[in-house]
Amino acid sequence: MSGGNTARRALTVAGGAAAALALWAAAGPVAGLDLAAETGGEVRPVGAGPVVGASLIVGLAAWGLLAVLERATARPGRAWTTVAAAVLVLSMIGPLGGAADGASMAVLAGMHLVVAAVLIPGLGRSARPAPRRETSIPA
């Protein structure tokens, strides 16, 4: 992977986290919503640290998956985008089922969507096909 591609991917991952944090700040501190999620039968506030941390972990995992697909498939961008879309759909189970209230559900679901809106096109467009291996046919 070229240095420019590495920088682009790092900025994409950071951008996903920044987008989630911006939505969290707009809904929480700015609008005054008390964002909360129910985990283990206990309602807990959703703070900036977990929002950024989870976004970065997901972004780095997405980058790692893309790197594996670049080595294993002829069309890594397409394969990665398909997997990423499926992961997004599955990730929506969390906010839709674990939010403490309707406002938290909407904002948490929105955070999942904004992170995906940054990561899916940003990383997908950076995909490089696996190098073709030349096969020699014995004469």
mmCIF file of N, CA and C in Angstrom:
data_model
loop_
_atom_site.group_PDB
_atom_site.id
_atom_site.type_symbol
_atom_site.label_atom_id
_atom_site.label_comp_id
_atom_site.label_asym_id
_atom_site.label_seq_id
_atom_site.Cartn_x
_atom_site.Cartn_y
_atom_site.Cartn_z
ATOM 1 N N MET A 1 0.857 -1.168 0.000
ATOM 2 C CA MET A 1 0.000 0.000 0.000
ATOM 3 C C MET A 1 0.899 1.226 0.000
ATOM 4 N N SER A 2 0.542 2.185 -0.775
ATOM 5 C CA SER A 2 1.348 3.397 -0.876
ATOM 6 C C SER A 2 1.137 4.286 0.345
ATOM 7 N N GLY A 3 2.088 5.185 0.575
ATOM 8 C CA GLY A 3 1.978 6.108 1.703
ATOM 9 C C GLY A 3 0.743 6.980 1.610
ATOM 10 N N GLY A 4 0.388 7.406 0.380
ATOM 11 C CA GLY A 4 -0.806 8.223 0.188
ATOM 12 C C GLY A 4 -2.071 7.470 0.553
ATOM 13 N N ASN A 5 -2.101 6.179 0.230
ATOM 14 C CA ASN A 5 -3.259 5.354 0.555
ATOM 15 C C ASN A 5 -3.362 5.152 2.067
ATOM 16 N N THR A 6 -2.233 4.980 2.718
ATOM 17 C CA THR A 6 -2.228 4.825 4.172
ATOM 18 C C THR A 6 -2.765 6.089 4.828
ATOM 19 N N ALA A 7 -2.309 7.241 4.368
ATOM 20 C CA ALA A 7 -2.794 8.509 4.934
ATOM 21 C C ALA A 7 -4.287 8.679 4.686
ATOM 22 N N ARG A 8 -4.728 8.339 3.496
ATOM 23 C CA ARG A 8 -6.164 8.461 3.182
ATOM 24 C C ARG A 8 -6.990 7.574 4.093
ATOM 25 N N ARG A 9 -6.541 6.358 4.304
ATOM 26 C CA ARG A 9 -7.283 5.430 5.163
ATOM 27 C C ARG A 9 -7.272 5.896 6.613
ATOM 28 N N ALA A 10 -6.140 6.387 7.067
ATOM 29 C CA ALA A 10 -6.072 6.896 8.447
ATOM 30 C C ALA A 10 -7.012 8.086 8.624
ATOM 31 N N LEU A 11 -7.033 8.974 7.646
ATOM 32 C CA LEU A 11 -7.946 10.123 7.719
ATOM 33 C C LEU A 11 -9.409 9.679 7.662
ATOM 34 N N THR A 12 -9.686 8.656 6.908
ATOM 35 C CA THR A 12 -11.050 8.134 6.831
ATOM 36 C C THR A 12 -11.481 7.575 8.185
ATOM 37 N N VAL A 13 -10.618 6.795 8.818
ATOM 38 C CA VAL A 13 -10.935 6.233 10.133
ATOM 39 C C VAL A 13 -11.132 7.362 11.150
ATOM 40 N N ALA A 14 -10.227 8.332 11.137
ATOM 41 C CA ALA A 14 -10.361 9.477 12.049
ATOM 42 C C ALA A 14 -11.623 10.275 11.733
ATOM 43 N N GLY A 15 -11.953 10.411 10.455
ATOM 44 C CA GLY A 15 -13.155 11.132 10.058
ATOM 45 C C GLY A 15 -14.426 10.460 10.548
ATOM 46 N N GLY A 16 -14.455 9.138 10.533
ATOM 47 C CA GLY A 16 -15.608 8.410 11.063
ATOM 48 C C GLY A 16 -15.800 8.680 12.544
ATOM 49 N N ALA A 17 -14.699 8.665 13.286
ATOM 50 C CA ALA A 17 -14.775 8.955 14.722
ATOM 51 C C ALA A 17 -15.187 10.403 14.963
ATOM 52 N N ALA A 18 -14.654 11.316 14.182
ATOM 53 C CA ALA A 18 -15.004 12.734 14.330
ATOM 54 C C ALA A 18 -16.476 12.970 14.014
ATOM 55 N N ALA A 19 -17.003 12.282 13.013
ATOM 56 C CA ALA A 19 -18.418 12.435 12.658
ATOM 57 C C ALA A 19 -19.312 11.943 13.790
ATOM 58 N N ALA A 20 -18.968 10.807 14.383
ATOM 59 C CA ALA A 20 -19.750 10.291 15.515
ATOM 60 C C ALA A 20 -19.677 11.243 16.705
ATOM 61 N N LEU A 21 -18.482 11.760 16.976
ATOM 62 C CA LEU A 21 -18.321 12.694 18.096
ATOM 63 C C LEU A 21 -19.105 13.984 17.856
ATOM 64 N N ALA A 22 -19.115 14.456 16.627
ATOM 65 C CA ALA A 22 -19.871 15.676 16.308
ATOM 66 C C ALA A 22 -21.363 15.470 16.554
ATOM 67 N N LEU A 23 -21.888 14.330 16.145
ATOM 68 C CA LEU A 23 -23.305 14.056 16.385
ATOM 69 C C LEU A 23 -23.585 13.915 17.868
ATOM 70 N N TRP A 24 -22.704 13.234 18.582
ATOM 71 C CA TRP A 24 -22.856 13.089 20.033
ATOM 72 C C TRP A 24 -22.885 14.476 20.695
ATOM 73 N N ALA A 25 -21.947 15.347 20.302
ATOM 74 C CA ALA A 25 -21.881 16.692 20.900
ATOM 75 C C ALA A 25 -23.115 17.509 20.563
ATOM 76 N N ALA A 26 -23.593 17.402 19.328
ATOM 77 C CA ALA A 26 -24.782 18.167 18.933
ATOM 78 C C ALA A 26 -26.010 17.712 19.698
ATOM 79 N N ALA A 27 -26.124 16.418 19.923
ATOM 80 C CA ALA A 27 -27.307 15.894 20.611
ATOM 81 C C ALA A 27 -27.198 16.009 22.121
ATOM 82 N N GLY A 28 -26.011 15.757 22.645
ATOM 83 C CA GLY A 28 -25.833 15.757 24.100
ATOM 84 C C GLY A 28 -25.585 17.134 24.662
ATOM 85 N N PRO A 29 -24.344 17.579 24.684
ATOM 86 C CA PRO A 29 -24.023 18.867 25.297
ATOM 87 C C PRO A 29 -24.750 20.062 24.669
ATOM 88 N N VAL A 30 -24.936 20.066 23.363
ATOM 89 C CA VAL A 30 -25.550 21.226 22.711
ATOM 90 C C VAL A 30 -27.069 21.213 22.866
ATOM 91 N N ALA A 31 -27.713 20.105 22.507
ATOM 92 C CA ALA A 31 -29.179 20.032 22.564
ATOM 93 C C ALA A 31 -29.695 19.637 23.945
ATOM 94 N N GLY A 32 -28.826 19.126 24.780
ATOM 95 C CA GLY A 32 -29.220 18.790 26.141
ATOM 96 C C GLY A 32 -29.841 17.420 26.330
ATOM 97 N N LEU A 33 -29.689 16.534 25.356
ATOM 98 C CA LEU A 33 -30.216 15.180 25.522
ATOM 99 C C LEU A 33 -29.271 14.372 26.398
ATOM 100 N N ASP A 34 -29.841 13.565 27.249
ATOM 101 C CA ASP A 34 -29.053 12.654 28.076
ATOM 102 C C ASP A 34 -29.022 11.297 27.379
ATOM 103 N N LEU A 35 -28.019 11.089 26.553
ATOM 104 C CA LEU A 35 -27.930 9.846 25.794
ATOM 105 C C LEU A 35 -27.557 8.703 26.724
ATOM 106 N N ALA A 36 -28.306 7.600 26.613
ATOM 107 C CA ALA A 36 -28.074 6.459 27.487
ATOM 108 C C ALA A 36 -28.414 5.173 26.759
ATOM 109 N N ALA A 37 -27.738 4.115 27.181
ATOM 110 C CA ALA A 37 -27.993 2.785 26.628
ATOM 111 C C ALA A 37 -28.106 1.804 27.778
ATOM 112 N N GLU A 38 -28.892 0.778 27.565
ATOM 113 C CA GLU A 38 -29.050 -0.261 28.574
ATOM 114 C C GLU A 38 -28.100 -1.396 28.252
ATOM 115 N N THR A 39 -27.216 -1.680 29.184
ATOM 116 C CA THR A 39 -26.282 -2.795 29.029
ATOM 117 C C THR A 39 -26.276 -3.598 30.310
ATOM 118 N N GLY A 40 -26.453 -4.887 30.181
ATOM 119 C CA GLY A 40 -26.453 -5.751 31.362
ATOM 120 C C GLY A 40 -27.550 -5.410 32.343
ATOM 121 N N GLY A 41 -28.695 -4.953 31.850
ATOM 122 C CA GLY A 41 -29.811 -4.613 32.724
ATOM 123 C C GLY A 41 -29.665 -3.283 33.442
ATOM 124 N N GLU A 42 -28.621 -2.537 33.113
ATOM 125 C CA GLU A 42 -28.370 -1.250 33.765
ATOM 126 C C GLU A 42 -28.308 -0.149 32.702
ATOM 127 N N VAL A 43 -28.955 0.983 32.981
ATOM 128 C CA VAL A 43 -28.915 2.116 32.063
ATOM 129 C C VAL A 43 -27.657 2.919 32.363
ATOM 130 N N ARG A 44 -26.870 3.142 31.312
ATOM 131 C CA ARG A 44 -25.609 3.872 31.465
ATOM 132 C C ARG A 44 -25.555 5.029 30.479
ATOM 133 N N PRO A 45 -24.991 6.142 30.912
ATOM 134 C CA PRO A 45 -24.856 7.270 29.983
ATOM 135 C C PRO A 45 -23.839 6.944 28.885
ATOM 136 N N VAL A 46 -24.060 7.513 27.729
ATOM 137 C CA VAL A 46 -23.139 7.336 26.606
ATOM 138 C C VAL A 46 -22.270 8.584 26.542
ATOM 139 N N GLY A 47 -20.985 8.425 26.824
ATOM 140 C CA GLY A 47 -20.067 9.557 26.859
ATOM 141 C C GLY A 47 -19.221 9.654 25.603
ATOM 142 N N ALA A 48 -18.472 10.732 25.510
ATOM 143 C CA ALA A 48 -17.628 10.993 24.338
ATOM 144 C C ALA A 48 -16.542 9.931 24.163
ATOM 145 N N GLY A 49 -15.943 9.496 25.249
ATOM 146 C CA GLY A 49 -14.859 8.513 25.168
ATOM 147 C C GLY A 49 -15.285 7.221 24.496
ATOM 148 N N PRO A 50 -16.360 6.599 24.955
ATOM 149 C CA PRO A 50 -16.814 5.378 24.297
ATOM 150 C C PRO A 50 -17.240 5.595 22.839
ATOM 151 N N VAL A 51 -17.799 6.757 22.535
ATOM 152 C CA VAL A 51 -18.199 7.048 21.153
ATOM 153 C C VAL A 51 -16.961 7.069 20.255
ATOM 154 N N VAL A 52 -15.943 7.801 20.655
ATOM 155 C CA VAL A 52 -14.716 7.892 19.854
ATOM 156 C C VAL A 52 -14.001 6.544 19.831
ATOM 157 N N GLY A 53 -13.884 5.907 20.987
ATOM 158 C CA GLY A 53 -13.192 4.621 21.063
ATOM 159 C C GLY A 53 -13.825 3.565 20.187
ATOM 160 N N ALA A 54 -15.141 3.421 20.274
ATOM 161 C CA ALA A 54 -15.829 2.418 19.459
ATOM 162 C C ALA A 54 -15.692 2.734 17.975
ATOM 163 N N SER A 55 -15.796 4.002 17.628
ATOM 164 C CA SER A 55 -15.666 4.393 16.216
ATOM 165 C C SER A 55 -14.277 4.082 15.683
ATOM 166 N N LEU A 56 -13.252 4.355 16.476
ATOM 167 C CA LEU A 56 -11.876 4.058 16.045
ATOM 168 C C LEU A 56 -11.637 2.560 15.930
ATOM 169 N N ILE A 57 -12.145 1.795 16.877
ATOM 170 C CA ILE A 57 -11.970 0.342 16.826
ATOM 171 C C ILE A 57 -12.640 -0.230 15.582
ATOM 172 N N VAL A 58 -13.856 0.214 15.318
ATOM 173 C CA VAL A 58 -14.575 -0.262 14.130
ATOM 174 C C VAL A 58 -13.839 0.157 12.857
ATOM 175 N N GLY A 59 -13.364 1.391 12.813
ATOM 176 C CA GLY A 59 -12.648 1.870 11.640
ATOM 177 C C GLY A 59 -11.365 1.103 11.391
ATOM 178 N N LEU A 60 -10.621 0.820 12.443
ATOM 179 C CA LEU A 60 -9.373 0.070 12.289
ATOM 180 C C LEU A 60 -9.647 -1.377 11.891
ATOM 181 N N ALA A 61 -10.706 -1.970 12.440
ATOM 182 C CA ALA A 61 -11.086 -3.332 12.043
ATOM 183 C C ALA A 61 -11.498 -3.357 10.581
ATOM 184 N N ALA A 62 -12.216 -2.334 10.150
ATOM 185 C CA ALA A 62 -12.638 -2.241 8.743
ATOM 186 C C ALA A 62 -11.419 -2.136 7.833
ATOM 187 N N TRP A 63 -10.465 -1.328 8.221
ATOM 188 C CA TRP A 63 -9.222 -1.175 7.464
ATOM 189 C C TRP A 63 -8.491 -2.516 7.378
ATOM 190 N N GLY A 64 -8.410 -3.210 8.502
ATOM 191 C CA GLY A 64 -7.755 -4.516 8.524
ATOM 192 C C GLY A 64 -8.430 -5.517 7.608
ATOM 193 N N LEU A 65 -9.761 -5.542 7.634
ATOM 194 C CA LEU A 65 -10.488 -6.439 6.748
ATOM 195 C C LEU A 65 -10.211 -6.099 5.284
ATOM 196 N N LEU A 66 -10.208 -4.823 4.971
ATOM 197 C CA LEU A 66 -9.919 -4.410 3.598
ATOM 198 C C LEU A 66 -8.527 -4.875 3.178
ATOM 199 N N ALA A 67 -7.554 -4.757 4.059
ATOM 200 C CA ALA A 67 -6.188 -5.197 3.740
ATOM 201 C C ALA A 67 -6.152 -6.699 3.450
ATOM 202 N N VAL A 68 -6.901 -7.476 4.218
ATOM 203 C CA VAL A 68 -6.966 -8.926 3.973
ATOM 204 C C VAL A 68 -7.633 -9.201 2.633
ATOM 205 N N LEU A 69 -8.737 -8.519 2.365
ATOM 206 C CA LEU A 69 -9.456 -8.736 1.102
ATOM 207 C C LEU A 69 -8.619 -8.330 -0.105
ATOM 208 N N GLU A 70 -7.769 -7.322 0.056
ATOM 209 C CA GLU A 70 -6.890 -6.910 -1.043
ATOM 210 C C GLU A 70 -5.912 -8.010 -1.428
ATOM 211 N N ARG A 71 -5.566 -8.837 -0.499
ATOM 212 C CA ARG A 71 -4.642 -9.933 -0.778
ATOM 213 C C ARG A 71 -5.367 -11.192 -1.254
ATOM 214 N N ALA A 72 -6.660 -11.276 -0.950
ATOM 215 C CA ALA A 72 -7.369 -12.533 -1.179
ATOM 216 C C ALA A 72 -8.380 -12.511 -2.319
ATOM 217 N N THR A 73 -8.813 -11.345 -2.745
ATOM 218 C CA THR A 73 -9.869 -11.308 -3.759
ATOM 219 C C THR A 73 -9.487 -10.422 -4.938
ATOM 220 N N ALA A 74 -10.105 -10.697 -6.058
ATOM 221 C CA ALA A 74 -9.837 -9.900 -7.252
ATOM 222 C C ALA A 74 -10.519 -8.537 -7.176
ATOM 223 N N ARG A 75 -11.628 -8.444 -6.477
ATOM 224 C CA ARG A 75 -12.380 -7.199 -6.348
ATOM 225 C C ARG A 75 -12.572 -6.863 -4.871
ATOM 226 N N PRO A 76 -11.520 -6.435 -4.213
ATOM 227 C CA PRO A 76 -11.621 -6.197 -2.769
ATOM 228 C C PRO A 76 -12.578 -5.068 -2.402
ATOM 229 N N GLY A 77 -12.669 -4.042 -3.224
ATOM 230 C CA GLY A 77 -13.570 -2.931 -2.917
ATOM 231 C C GLY A 77 -15.016 -3.375 -2.877
ATOM 232 N N ARG A 78 -15.398 -4.164 -3.846
ATOM 233 C CA ARG A 78 -16.776 -4.669 -3.899
ATOM 234 C C ARG A 78 -17.047 -5.616 -2.743
ATOM 235 N N ALA A 79 -16.126 -6.540 -2.486
ATOM 236 C CA ALA A 79 -16.300 -7.487 -1.383
ATOM 237 C C ALA A 79 -16.370 -6.746 -0.054
ATOM 238 N N TRP A 80 -15.481 -5.774 0.131
ATOM 239 C CA TRP A 80 -15.453 -5.028 1.387
ATOM 240 C C TRP A 80 -16.739 -4.237 1.580
ATOM 241 N N THR A 81 -17.220 -3.604 0.542
ATOM 242 C CA THR A 81 -18.439 -2.813 0.645
ATOM 243 C C THR A 81 -19.631 -3.701 1.004
ATOM 244 N N THR A 82 -19.690 -4.887 0.435
ATOM 245 C CA THR A 82 -20.770 -5.818 0.750
ATOM 246 C C THR A 82 -20.717 -6.234 2.222
ATOM 247 N N VAL A 83 -19.527 -6.598 2.693
ATOM 248 C CA VAL A 83 -19.376 -6.990 4.098
ATOM 249 C C VAL A 83 -19.687 -5.801 5.016
ATOM 250 N N ALA A 84 -19.197 -4.618 4.662
ATOM 251 C CA ALA A 84 -19.427 -3.432 5.493
ATOM 252 C C ALA A 84 -20.909 -3.102 5.597
ATOM 253 N N ALA A 85 -21.632 -3.230 4.508
ATOM 254 C CA ALA A 85 -23.076 -2.965 4.544
ATOM 255 C C ALA A 85 -23.791 -3.973 5.433
ATOM 256 N N ALA A 86 -23.381 -5.234 5.364
ATOM 257 C CA ALA A 86 -23.984 -6.256 6.224
ATOM 258 C C ALA A 86 -23.676 -5.977 7.693
ATOM 259 N N VAL A 87 -22.451 -5.575 7.981
ATOM 260 C CA VAL A 87 -22.075 -5.251 9.360
ATOM 261 C C VAL A 87 -22.875 -4.052 9.861
ATOM 262 N N LEU A 88 -23.094 -3.061 9.008
ATOM 263 C CA LEU A 88 -23.908 -1.911 9.395
ATOM 264 C C LEU A 88 -25.317 -2.349 9.780
ATOM 265 N N VAL A 89 -25.921 -3.182 8.957
ATOM 266 C CA VAL A 89 -27.279 -3.652 9.266
ATOM 267 C C VAL A 89 -27.293 -4.372 10.617
ATOM 268 N N LEU A 90 -26.325 -5.250 10.845
ATOM 269 C CA LEU A 90 -26.256 -5.970 12.119
ATOM 270 C C LEU A 90 -25.975 -5.030 13.289
ATOM 271 N N SER A 91 -25.162 -4.004 13.050
ATOM 272 C CA SER A 91 -24.806 -3.087 14.139
ATOM 273 C C SER A 91 -26.011 -2.281 14.617
ATOM 274 N N MET A 92 -27.020 -2.142 13.772
ATOM 275 C CA MET A 92 -28.197 -1.367 14.149
ATOM 276 C C MET A 92 -29.015 -2.068 15.235
ATOM 277 N N ILE A 93 -28.757 -3.348 15.471
ATOM 278 C CA ILE A 93 -29.438 -4.063 16.552
ATOM 279 C C ILE A 93 -29.138 -3.393 17.891
ATOM 280 N N GLY A 94 -27.903 -2.926 18.063
ATOM 281 C CA GLY A 94 -27.509 -2.292 19.322
ATOM 282 C C GLY A 94 -28.367 -1.091 19.672
ATOM 283 N N PRO A 95 -28.342 -0.039 18.859
ATOM 284 C CA PRO A 95 -29.129 1.138 19.237
ATOM 285 C C PRO A 95 -30.635 0.914 19.172
ATOM 286 N N LEU A 96 -31.091 0.069 18.280
ATOM 287 C CA LEU A 96 -32.529 -0.142 18.171
ATOM 288 C C LEU A 96 -33.068 -0.994 19.320
ATOM 289 N N GLY A 97 -32.210 -1.829 19.886
ATOM 290 C CA GLY A 97 -32.666 -2.689 20.973
ATOM 291 C C GLY A 97 -32.142 -2.321 22.341
ATOM 292 N N GLY A 98 -31.085 -1.512 22.397
ATOM 293 C CA GLY A 98 -30.468 -1.256 23.689
ATOM 294 C C GLY A 98 -30.491 0.182 24.151
ATOM 295 N N ALA A 99 -31.103 1.075 23.384
ATOM 296 C CA ALA A 99 -31.148 2.480 23.801
ATOM 297 C C ALA A 99 -32.123 2.626 24.965
ATOM 298 N N ALA A 100 -31.824 3.569 25.841
ATOM 299 C CA ALA A 100 -32.646 3.773 27.033
ATOM 300 C C ALA A 100 -33.971 4.445 26.718
ATOM 301 N N ASP A 101 -34.033 5.232 25.648
ATOM 302 C CA ASP A 101 -35.264 5.936 25.295
ATOM 303 C C ASP A 101 -35.247 6.244 23.796
ATOM 304 N N GLY A 102 -36.340 6.814 23.319
ATOM 305 C CA GLY A 102 -36.465 7.083 21.892
ATOM 306 C C GLY A 102 -35.431 8.046 21.353
ATOM 307 N N ALA A 103 -35.138 9.098 22.103
ATOM 308 C CA ALA A 103 -34.142 10.078 21.643
ATOM 309 C C ALA A 103 -32.762 9.437 21.563
ATOM 310 N N SER A 104 -32.419 8.654 22.571
ATOM 311 C CA SER A 104 -31.126 7.965 22.548
ATOM 312 C C SER A 104 -31.061 6.990 21.382
ATOM 313 N N MET A 105 -32.170 6.307 21.117
ATOM 314 C CA MET A 105 -32.203 5.364 20.006
ATOM 315 C C MET A 105 -31.926 6.080 18.685
ATOM 316 N N ALA A 106 -32.573 7.208 18.490
ATOM 317 C CA ALA A 106 -32.391 7.951 17.238
ATOM 318 C C ALA A 106 -30.959 8.443 17.088
ATOM 319 N N VAL A 107 -30.399 8.987 18.149
ATOM 320 C CA VAL A 107 -29.040 9.539 18.066
ATOM 321 C C VAL A 107 -28.014 8.415 17.922
ATOM 322 N N LEU A 108 -28.160 7.342 18.683
ATOM 323 C CA LEU A 108 -27.207 6.235 18.582
ATOM 324 C C LEU A 108 -27.273 5.577 17.203
ATOM 325 N N ALA A 109 -28.472 5.407 16.680
ATOM 326 C CA ALA A 109 -28.600 4.871 15.321
ATOM 327 C C ALA A 109 -27.963 5.839 14.324
ATOM 328 N N GLY A 110 -28.173 7.120 14.532
ATOM 329 C CA GLY A 110 -27.554 8.125 13.664
ATOM 330 C C GLY A 110 -26.043 8.059 13.702
ATOM 331 N N MET A 111 -25.479 7.801 14.879
ATOM 332 C CA MET A 111 -24.022 7.679 14.979
ATOM 333 C C MET A 111 -23.522 6.494 14.160
ATOM 334 N N HIS A 112 -24.235 5.372 14.227
ATOM 335 C CA HIS A 112 -23.844 4.221 13.418
ATOM 336 C C HIS A 112 -23.870 4.592 11.936
ATOM 337 N N LEU A 113 -24.904 5.303 11.545
ATOM 338 C CA LEU A 113 -25.056 5.668 10.131
ATOM 339 C C LEU A 113 -24.000 6.664 9.671
ATOM 340 N N VAL A 114 -23.655 7.658 10.512
ATOM 341 C CA VAL A 114 -22.651 8.630 10.062
ATOM 342 C C VAL A 114 -21.262 8.004 9.984
ATOM 343 N N VAL A 115 -20.951 7.103 10.909
ATOM 344 C CA VAL A 115 -19.661 6.414 10.825
ATOM 345 C C VAL A 115 -19.616 5.591 9.536
ATOM 346 N N ALA A 116 -20.695 4.874 9.250
ATOM 347 C CA ALA A 116 -20.752 4.084 8.014
ATOM 348 C C ALA A 116 -20.677 4.973 6.781
ATOM 349 N N ALA A 117 -21.314 6.128 6.839
ATOM 350 C CA ALA A 117 -21.306 7.050 5.689
ATOM 351 C C ALA A 117 -19.904 7.565 5.387
ATOM 352 N N VAL A 118 -19.042 7.589 6.381
ATOM 353 C CA VAL A 118 -17.651 7.996 6.163
ATOM 354 C C VAL A 118 -16.793 6.788 5.777
ATOM 355 N N LEU A 119 -16.913 5.695 6.530
ATOM 356 C CA LEU A 119 -16.029 4.546 6.321
ATOM 357 C C LEU A 119 -16.299 3.791 5.025
ATOM 358 N N ILE A 120 -17.561 3.544 4.717
ATOM 359 C CA ILE A 120 -17.853 2.683 3.567
ATOM 360 C C ILE A 120 -17.325 3.279 2.263
ATOM 361 N N PRO A 121 -17.676 4.500 1.918
ATOM 362 C CA PRO A 121 -17.102 5.022 0.669
ATOM 363 C C PRO A 121 -15.617 5.354 0.791
ATOM 364 N N GLY A 122 -15.192 5.864 1.947
ATOM 365 C CA GLY A 122 -13.794 6.266 2.099
ATOM 366 C C GLY A 122 -12.827 5.109 1.974
ATOM 367 N N LEU A 123 -13.104 4.015 2.667
ATOM 368 C CA LEU A 123 -12.221 2.858 2.579
ATOM 369 C C LEU A 123 -12.472 2.070 1.303
ATOM 370 N N GLY A 124 -13.725 1.953 0.899
ATOM 371 C CA GLY A 124 -14.043 1.190 -0.310
ATOM 372 C C GLY A 124 -13.364 1.733 -1.548
ATOM 373 N N ARG A 125 -13.318 3.048 -1.668
ATOM 374 C CA ARG A 125 -12.676 3.658 -2.843
ATOM 375 C C ARG A 125 -11.158 3.537 -2.815
ATOM 376 N N SER A 126 -10.603 3.256 -1.652
ATOM 377 C CA SER A 126 -9.146 3.142 -1.559
ATOM 378 C C SER A 126 -8.651 1.728 -1.858
ATOM 379 N N ALA A 127 -9.568 0.809 -2.115
ATOM 380 C CA ALA A 127 -9.195 -0.594 -2.330
ATOM 381 C C ALA A 127 -8.337 -0.761 -3.576
ATOM 382 N N ARG A 128 -7.354 -1.605 -3.452
ATOM 383 C CA ARG A 128 -6.467 -1.945 -4.570
ATOM 384 C C ARG A 128 -6.617 -3.441 -4.829
ATOM 385 N N PRO A 129 -6.820 -3.824 -6.073
ATOM 386 C CA PRO A 129 -6.939 -5.253 -6.378
ATOM 387 C C PRO A 129 -5.651 -6.001 -6.056
ATOM 388 N N ALA A 130 -5.809 -7.266 -5.745
ATOM 389 C CA ALA A 130 -4.641 -8.103 -5.482
ATOM 390 C C ALA A 130 -3.788 -8.162 -6.748
ATOM 391 N N PRO A 131 -2.465 -8.154 -6.597
ATOM 392 C CA PRO A 131 -1.620 -8.258 -7.791
ATOM 393 C C PRO A 131 -1.864 -9.599 -8.484
ATOM 394 N N ARG A 132 -1.873 -9.537 -9.808
ATOM 395 C CA ARG A 132 -2.094 -10.767 -10.570
ATOM 396 C C ARG A 132 -0.850 -11.627 -10.530
ATOM 397 N N ARG A 133 -1.092 -12.877 -10.306
ATOM 398 C CA ARG A 133 0.020 -13.826 -10.310
ATOM 399 C C ARG A 133 0.108 -14.430 -11.693
ATOM 400 N N GLU A 134 1.278 -14.387 -12.237
ATOM 401 C CA GLU A 134 1.461 -14.969 -13.557
ATOM 402 C C GLU A 134 1.630 -16.473 -13.393
ATOM 403 N N THR A 135 0.903 -17.158 -14.190
ATOM 404 C CA THR A 135 1.047 -18.606 -14.193
ATOM 405 C C THR A 135 1.737 -19.018 -15.475
ATOM 406 N N SER A 136 2.695 -19.847 -15.318
ATOM 407 C CA SER A 136 3.400 -20.294 -16.515
ATOM 408 C C SER A 136 2.875 -21.666 -16.904
ATOM 409 N N ILE A 137 2.668 -21.814 -18.141
ATOM 410 C CA ILE A 137 2.191 -23.099 -18.680
ATOM 411 C C ILE A 137 3.408 -23.811 -19.252
ATOM 412 N N PRO A 138 3.661 -25.001 -18.755
ATOM 413 C CA PRO A 138 4.834 -25.733 -19.275
ATOM 414 C C PRO A 138 4.700 -25.987 -20.766
ATOM 415 N N ALA A 139 5.794 -25.876 -21.454
ATOM 416 C CA ALA A 139 5.789 -26.069 -22.907
ATOM 417 C C ALA A 139 5.840 -27.510 -23.286
#
